[in-house]
CSV table of C-alpha atoms in Angstrom, one decimal:
chain,number,residue,atom,x,y,z
A,8,MET,CA,-105.7,10.7,132.8
A,9,ASN,CA,-105.4,9.5,129.2
A,10,ASP,CA,-108.3,7.2,128.1
A,11,VAL,CA,-106.4,5.7,125.1
A,12,SER,CA,-105.6,2.0,125.3
A,13,ILE,CA,-103.8,-0.4,122.9
A,14,VAL,CA,-105.2,-3.8,122.1
A,15,LEU,CA,-103.2,-6.8,120.7
A,16,LEU,CA,-105.9,-9.2,119.3
A,17,HIS,CA,-104.8,-12.8,118.8
A,18,HIS,CA,-108.2,-14.1,117.9
A,19,PRO,CA,-110.0,-13.9,115.5
A,20,VAL,CA,-107.4,-12.9,113.0
A,21,LEU,CA,-107.1,-13.9,109.3
A,22,ASP,CA,-104.1,-15.8,108.0
A,23,ARG,CA,-102.8,-15.4,104.5
A,24,ASP,CA,-105.5,-17.7,103.1
A,25,ALA,CA,-108.2,-15.6,104.8
A,26,GLU,CA,-108.9,-18.3,107.3
A,27,VAL,CA,-109.8,-17.4,110.9
A,28,VAL,CA,-106.9,-18.4,113.2
A,29,THR,CA,-105.5,-17.8,116.6
A,30,THR,CA,-102.0,-16.5,116.8
A,31,ALA,CA,-99.5,-17.0,119.7
A,32,ILE,CA,-98.4,-14.5,122.2
A,33,THR,CA,-94.7,-13.6,122.0
A,34,ASN,CA,-92.4,-12.1,124.7
A,35,LEU,CA,-91.3,-9.5,122.2
A,36,ASP,CA,-94.8,-8.3,121.6
A,37,VAL,CA,-95.6,-7.9,125.3
A,38,HIS,CA,-92.3,-6.0,125.9
A,39,ASP,CA,-92.3,-3.7,122.9
A,40,ILE,CA,-96.0,-2.8,122.8
A,41,SER,CA,-96.1,-2.2,126.6
A,42,ARG,CA,-93.1,0.1,126.3
A,43,SER,CA,-94.8,2.0,123.4
A,44,ALA,CA,-98.0,2.3,125.5
A,45,ARG,CA,-96.0,3.8,128.3
A,46,ALA,CA,-94.0,6.1,126.0
A,47,TYR,CA,-97.2,7.5,124.5
A,48,GLY,CA,-99.1,7.8,127.8
A,49,CYS,CA,-101.7,5.1,127.2
A,50,HIS,CA,-104.0,4.0,129.9
A,51,SER,CA,-103.5,0.3,129.4
A,52,PHE,CA,-102.3,-2.4,126.9
A,53,PHE,CA,-104.8,-5.3,126.5
A,54,VAL,CA,-103.6,-8.7,125.2
A,55,VAL,CA,-106.6,-10.6,124.0
A,56,HIS,CA,-106.3,-14.4,123.7
A,57,PRO,CA,-109.0,-17.1,124.1
A,58,VAL,CA,-106.6,-19.8,125.3
A,59,SER,CA,-106.0,-19.7,129.0
A,60,ALA,CA,-102.5,-21.1,128.8
A,61,GLN,CA,-101.5,-18.2,126.5
A,62,ARG,CA,-103.0,-15.6,128.9
A,63,GLU,CA,-101.1,-17.3,131.8
A,64,LEU,CA,-97.9,-17.0,129.8
A,65,CYS,CA,-98.5,-13.3,129.3
A,66,ASP,CA,-99.4,-12.8,133.0
A,67,ARG,CA,-96.1,-14.6,134.0
A,68,ILE,CA,-94.1,-12.2,131.7
A,69,ARG,CA,-95.9,-9.3,133.3
A,70,GLU,CA,-95.4,-10.4,136.8
A,71,HIS,CA,-91.7,-11.1,136.2
A,72,TRP,CA,-91.1,-7.5,135.3
A,73,VAL,CA,-93.7,-5.9,137.7
A,74,THR,CA,-93.0,-7.8,140.9
A,75,GLY,CA,-90.3,-10.4,140.2
A,76,SER,CA,-86.6,-10.5,139.6
A,77,GLY,CA,-87.0,-8.5,136.4
A,78,LYS,CA,-88.1,-5.5,138.5
A,79,ARG,CA,-85.1,-5.8,140.7
A,80,ARG,CA,-82.7,-5.9,137.7
A,81,ILE,CA,-84.5,-3.2,135.5
A,82,PRO,CA,-87.0,-1.3,137.7
A,83,ASP,CA,-88.0,1.1,135.0
A,84,ARG,CA,-89.5,-1.7,132.9
A,85,ALA,CA,-92.0,-2.4,135.6
A,86,HIS,CA,-93.9,0.9,134.8
A,87,ALA,CA,-94.4,-0.2,131.2
A,88,LEU,CA,-95.3,-3.9,131.9
A,89,ALA,CA,-97.8,-2.8,134.6
A,90,LEU,CA,-100.0,-1.5,131.8
A,91,VAL,CA,-100.6,-5.1,130.5
A,92,ARG,CA,-104.0,-6.6,131.0
A,93,THR,CA,-104.9,-10.1,129.6
A,94,VAL,CA,-108.4,-10.9,128.7
A,95,PRO,CA,-110.1,-13.8,126.7
A,96,SER,CA,-112.1,-11.7,124.2
A,97,PHE,CA,-112.4,-8.3,122.7
A,98,SER,CA,-115.8,-7.8,124.4
A,99,ASP,CA,-113.9,-8.0,127.7
A,100,VAL,CA,-111.8,-5.0,126.6
A,101,ILE,CA,-115.0,-3.0,125.9
A,102,GLU,CA,-116.4,-3.8,129.3
């Protein structure tokens, strides 16, 4: 099994003024990066966000495609979205 994972880190990141900020999760990021992770045989795709509401959004997107009506419409997408793991911090990825 491949031990490579992808991480999309939303905090801490620097904005254009070099200030530490937290960015928002987007549907497009979750879909595109999970499909890339699947295409390249990655073990998992971690979405790191400190805000629980943002992690819940990501989890809802994942579940829509893995077990919900999205899976019934486009079953192949479930394989890619099943790689998504949401965690509150980068240290959780390392664990």
